[in-house]
PDB file of C-alpha atoms in Angstrom:
ATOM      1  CA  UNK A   1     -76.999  13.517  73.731  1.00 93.00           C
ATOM      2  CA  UNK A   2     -77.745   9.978  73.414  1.00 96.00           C
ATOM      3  CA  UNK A   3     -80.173   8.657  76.284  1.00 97.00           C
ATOM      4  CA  UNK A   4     -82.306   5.834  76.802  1.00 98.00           C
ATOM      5  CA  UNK A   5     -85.268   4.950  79.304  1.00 97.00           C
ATOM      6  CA  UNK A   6     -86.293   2.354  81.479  1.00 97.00           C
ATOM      7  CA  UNK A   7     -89.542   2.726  83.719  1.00 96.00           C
ATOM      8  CA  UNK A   8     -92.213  -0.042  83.746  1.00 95.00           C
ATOM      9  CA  UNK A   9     -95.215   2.729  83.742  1.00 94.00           C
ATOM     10  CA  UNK A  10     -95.851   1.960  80.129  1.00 94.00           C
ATOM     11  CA  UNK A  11     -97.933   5.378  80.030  1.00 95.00           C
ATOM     12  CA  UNK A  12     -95.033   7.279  82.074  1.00 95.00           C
ATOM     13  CA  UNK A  13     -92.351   5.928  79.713  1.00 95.00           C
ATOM     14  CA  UNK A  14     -93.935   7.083  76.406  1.00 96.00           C
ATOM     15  CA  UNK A  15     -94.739  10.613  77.183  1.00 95.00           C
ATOM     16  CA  UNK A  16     -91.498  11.231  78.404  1.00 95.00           C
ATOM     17  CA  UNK A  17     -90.156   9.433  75.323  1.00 96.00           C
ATOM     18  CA  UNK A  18     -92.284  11.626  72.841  1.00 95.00           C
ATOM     19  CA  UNK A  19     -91.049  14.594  75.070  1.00 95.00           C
ATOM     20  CA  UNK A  20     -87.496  13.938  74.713  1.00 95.00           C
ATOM     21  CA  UNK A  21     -87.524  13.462  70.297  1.00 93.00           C
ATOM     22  CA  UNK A  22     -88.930  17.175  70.411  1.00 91.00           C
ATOM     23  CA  UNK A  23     -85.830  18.204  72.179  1.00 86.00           C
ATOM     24  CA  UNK A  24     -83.813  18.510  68.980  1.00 80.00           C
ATOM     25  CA  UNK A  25     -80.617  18.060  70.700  1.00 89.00           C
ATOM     26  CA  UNK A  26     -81.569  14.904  73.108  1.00 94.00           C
ATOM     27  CA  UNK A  27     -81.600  11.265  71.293  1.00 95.00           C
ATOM     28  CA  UNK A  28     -83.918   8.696  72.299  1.00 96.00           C
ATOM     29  CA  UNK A  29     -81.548   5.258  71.051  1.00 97.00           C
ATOM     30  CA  UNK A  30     -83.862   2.873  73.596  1.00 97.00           C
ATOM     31  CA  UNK A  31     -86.384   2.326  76.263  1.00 97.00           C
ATOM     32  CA  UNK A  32     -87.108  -0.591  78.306  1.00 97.00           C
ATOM     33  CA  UNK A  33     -89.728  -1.610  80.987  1.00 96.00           C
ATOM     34  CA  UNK A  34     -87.338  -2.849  83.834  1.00 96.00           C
ATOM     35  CA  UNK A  35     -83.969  -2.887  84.895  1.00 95.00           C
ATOM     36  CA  UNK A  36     -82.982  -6.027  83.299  1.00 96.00           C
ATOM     37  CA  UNK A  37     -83.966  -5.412  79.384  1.00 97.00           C
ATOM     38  CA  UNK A  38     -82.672  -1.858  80.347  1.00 97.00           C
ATOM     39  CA  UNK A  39     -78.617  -3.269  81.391  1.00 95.00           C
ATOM     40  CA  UNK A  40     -78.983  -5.038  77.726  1.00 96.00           C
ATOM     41  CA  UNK A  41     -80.700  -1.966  75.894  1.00 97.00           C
ATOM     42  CA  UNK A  42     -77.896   0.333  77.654  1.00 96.00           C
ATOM     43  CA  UNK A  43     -75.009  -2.198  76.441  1.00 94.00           C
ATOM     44  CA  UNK A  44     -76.291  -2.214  73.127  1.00 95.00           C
ATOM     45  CA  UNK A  45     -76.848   1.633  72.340  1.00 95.00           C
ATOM     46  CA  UNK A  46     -74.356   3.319  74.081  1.00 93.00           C
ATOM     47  CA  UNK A  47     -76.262   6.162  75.488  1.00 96.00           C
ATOM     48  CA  UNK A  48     -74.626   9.612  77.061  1.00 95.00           C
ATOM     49  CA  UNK A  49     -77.551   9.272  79.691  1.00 97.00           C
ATOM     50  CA  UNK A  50     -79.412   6.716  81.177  1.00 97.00           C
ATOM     51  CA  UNK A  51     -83.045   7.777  82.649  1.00 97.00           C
ATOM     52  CA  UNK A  52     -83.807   5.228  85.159  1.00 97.00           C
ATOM     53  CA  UNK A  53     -87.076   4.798  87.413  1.00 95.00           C
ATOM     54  CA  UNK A  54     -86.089   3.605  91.280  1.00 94.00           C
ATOM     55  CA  UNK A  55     -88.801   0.953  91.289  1.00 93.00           C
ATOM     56  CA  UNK A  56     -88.931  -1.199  88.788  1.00 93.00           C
ATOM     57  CA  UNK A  57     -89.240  -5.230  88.111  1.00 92.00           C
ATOM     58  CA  UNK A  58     -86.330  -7.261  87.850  1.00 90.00           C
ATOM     59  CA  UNK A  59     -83.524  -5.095  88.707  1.00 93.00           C
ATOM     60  CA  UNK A  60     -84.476  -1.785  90.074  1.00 94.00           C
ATOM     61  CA  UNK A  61     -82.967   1.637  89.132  1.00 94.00           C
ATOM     62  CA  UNK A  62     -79.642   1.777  91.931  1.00 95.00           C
ATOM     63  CA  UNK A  63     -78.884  -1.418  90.897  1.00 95.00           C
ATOM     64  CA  UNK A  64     -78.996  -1.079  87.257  1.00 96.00           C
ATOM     65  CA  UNK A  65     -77.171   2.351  88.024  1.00 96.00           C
ATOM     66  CA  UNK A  66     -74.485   0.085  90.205  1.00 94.00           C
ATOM     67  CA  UNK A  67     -73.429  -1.560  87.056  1.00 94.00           C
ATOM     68  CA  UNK A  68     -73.531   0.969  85.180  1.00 93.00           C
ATOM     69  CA  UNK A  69     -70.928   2.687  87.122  1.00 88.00           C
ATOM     70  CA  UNK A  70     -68.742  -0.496  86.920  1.00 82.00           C
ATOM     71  CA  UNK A  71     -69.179   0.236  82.759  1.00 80.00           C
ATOM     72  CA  UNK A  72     -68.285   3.880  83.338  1.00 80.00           C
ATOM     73  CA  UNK A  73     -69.142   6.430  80.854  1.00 86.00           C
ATOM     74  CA  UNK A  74     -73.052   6.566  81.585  1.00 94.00           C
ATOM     75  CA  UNK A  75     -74.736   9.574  83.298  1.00 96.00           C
ATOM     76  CA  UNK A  76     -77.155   8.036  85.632  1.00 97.00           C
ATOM     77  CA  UNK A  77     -80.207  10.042  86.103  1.00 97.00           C
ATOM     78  CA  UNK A  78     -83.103   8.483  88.325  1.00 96.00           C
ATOM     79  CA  UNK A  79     -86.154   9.427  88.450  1.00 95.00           C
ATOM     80  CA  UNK A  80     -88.436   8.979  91.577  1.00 92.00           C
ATOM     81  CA  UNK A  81     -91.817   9.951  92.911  1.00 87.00           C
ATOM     82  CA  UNK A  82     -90.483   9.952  96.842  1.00 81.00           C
ATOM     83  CA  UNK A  83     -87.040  11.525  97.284  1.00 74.00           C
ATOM     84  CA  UNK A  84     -85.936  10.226 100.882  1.00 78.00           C
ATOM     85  CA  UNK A  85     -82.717  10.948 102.188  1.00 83.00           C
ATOM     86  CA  UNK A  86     -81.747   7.235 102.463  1.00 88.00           C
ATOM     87  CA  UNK A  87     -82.394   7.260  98.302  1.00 88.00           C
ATOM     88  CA  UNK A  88     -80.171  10.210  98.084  1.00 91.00           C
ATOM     89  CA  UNK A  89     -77.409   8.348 100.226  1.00 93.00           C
ATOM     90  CA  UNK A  90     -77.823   4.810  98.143  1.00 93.00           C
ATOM     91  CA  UNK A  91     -78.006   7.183  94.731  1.00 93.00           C
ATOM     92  CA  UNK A  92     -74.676   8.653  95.662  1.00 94.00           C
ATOM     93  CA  UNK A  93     -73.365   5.453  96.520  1.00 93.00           C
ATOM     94  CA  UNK A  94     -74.767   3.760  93.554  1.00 93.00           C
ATOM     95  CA  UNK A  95     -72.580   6.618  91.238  1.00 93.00           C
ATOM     96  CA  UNK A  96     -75.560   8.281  90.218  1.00 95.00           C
ATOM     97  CA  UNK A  97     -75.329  11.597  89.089  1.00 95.00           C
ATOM     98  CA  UNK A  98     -78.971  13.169  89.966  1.00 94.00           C
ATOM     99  CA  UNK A  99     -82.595  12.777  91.064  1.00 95.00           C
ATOM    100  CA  UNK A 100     -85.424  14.218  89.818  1.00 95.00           C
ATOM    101  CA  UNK A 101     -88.974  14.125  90.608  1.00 93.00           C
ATOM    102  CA  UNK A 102     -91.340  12.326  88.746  1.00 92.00           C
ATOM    103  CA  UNK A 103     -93.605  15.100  89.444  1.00 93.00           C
ATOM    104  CA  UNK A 104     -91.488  17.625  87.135  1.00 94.00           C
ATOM    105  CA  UNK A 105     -92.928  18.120  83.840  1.00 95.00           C
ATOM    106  CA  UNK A 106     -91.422  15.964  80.998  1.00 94.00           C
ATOM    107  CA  UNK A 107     -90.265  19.393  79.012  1.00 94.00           C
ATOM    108  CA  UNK A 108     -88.362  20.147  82.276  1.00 95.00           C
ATOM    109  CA  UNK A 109     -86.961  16.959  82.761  1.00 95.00           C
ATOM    110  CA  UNK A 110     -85.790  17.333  79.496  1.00 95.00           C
ATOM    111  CA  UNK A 111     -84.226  20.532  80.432  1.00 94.00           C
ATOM    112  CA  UNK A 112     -82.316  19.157  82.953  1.00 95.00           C
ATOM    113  CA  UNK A 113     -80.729  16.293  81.091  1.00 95.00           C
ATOM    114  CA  UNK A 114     -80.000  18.624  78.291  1.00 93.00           C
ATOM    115  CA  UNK A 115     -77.776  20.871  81.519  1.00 93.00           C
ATOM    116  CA  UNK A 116     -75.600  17.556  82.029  1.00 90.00           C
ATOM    117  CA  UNK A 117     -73.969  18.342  79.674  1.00 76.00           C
TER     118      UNK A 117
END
């Protein structure tokens, strides 16, 4: 599975991207720091999976995810460190397909994109 990132934690981002190339079966193809260079990084690699941060410069995560699901094709993933119920409602609207906690571990995260399948 073919997924790239876009969170503008620099520190946040690479972990999780050095998590994800152990995962034999998961494909890092791109990361970017916000939502616009992510739109351009998506168009460009194709990925299965996009792992988007809600907060981020530019264009934020249910925005990025709102084109994305005018693309189609793209499982939208966001990942978020306060899970409201008015984020789950603009998620769902947005077409994405989960949230998970920033406060999961990276190998779990991991996990649970691998599950999407």
């Amino acid at each position: 599975m073919r997924v790239v990132i876009a969170d503008d934690h620099e520190t946040y981002r690479r972990g999780l991207a050095r998590a994800i190339r152990r995962f034999g079966t998961l494909d890092l193809v791109g990361e970017a720091s916000d939502g616009a260079q992510a739109l351009e990084v998506i168009r460009e690699a194709s990925p299965d999976i996009a792992l988007l941060d809600v907060r981020m410069p530019e264009l934020d995560g249910l925005e990025v995810a709102r084109r994305l699901n005018e693309l189609g094709g793209i499982i939208v993933v966001l990942l978020t460190g306060s899970n409201t119920d008015e984020l789950t409602m603009a998620a769902e609207a947005a077409g994405v397909h989960t949230l998970l906690s920033k406060d999961l571990s990276r190998d779990d995260i991991c996990r649970r994109l691998l599950a999407l399948r």
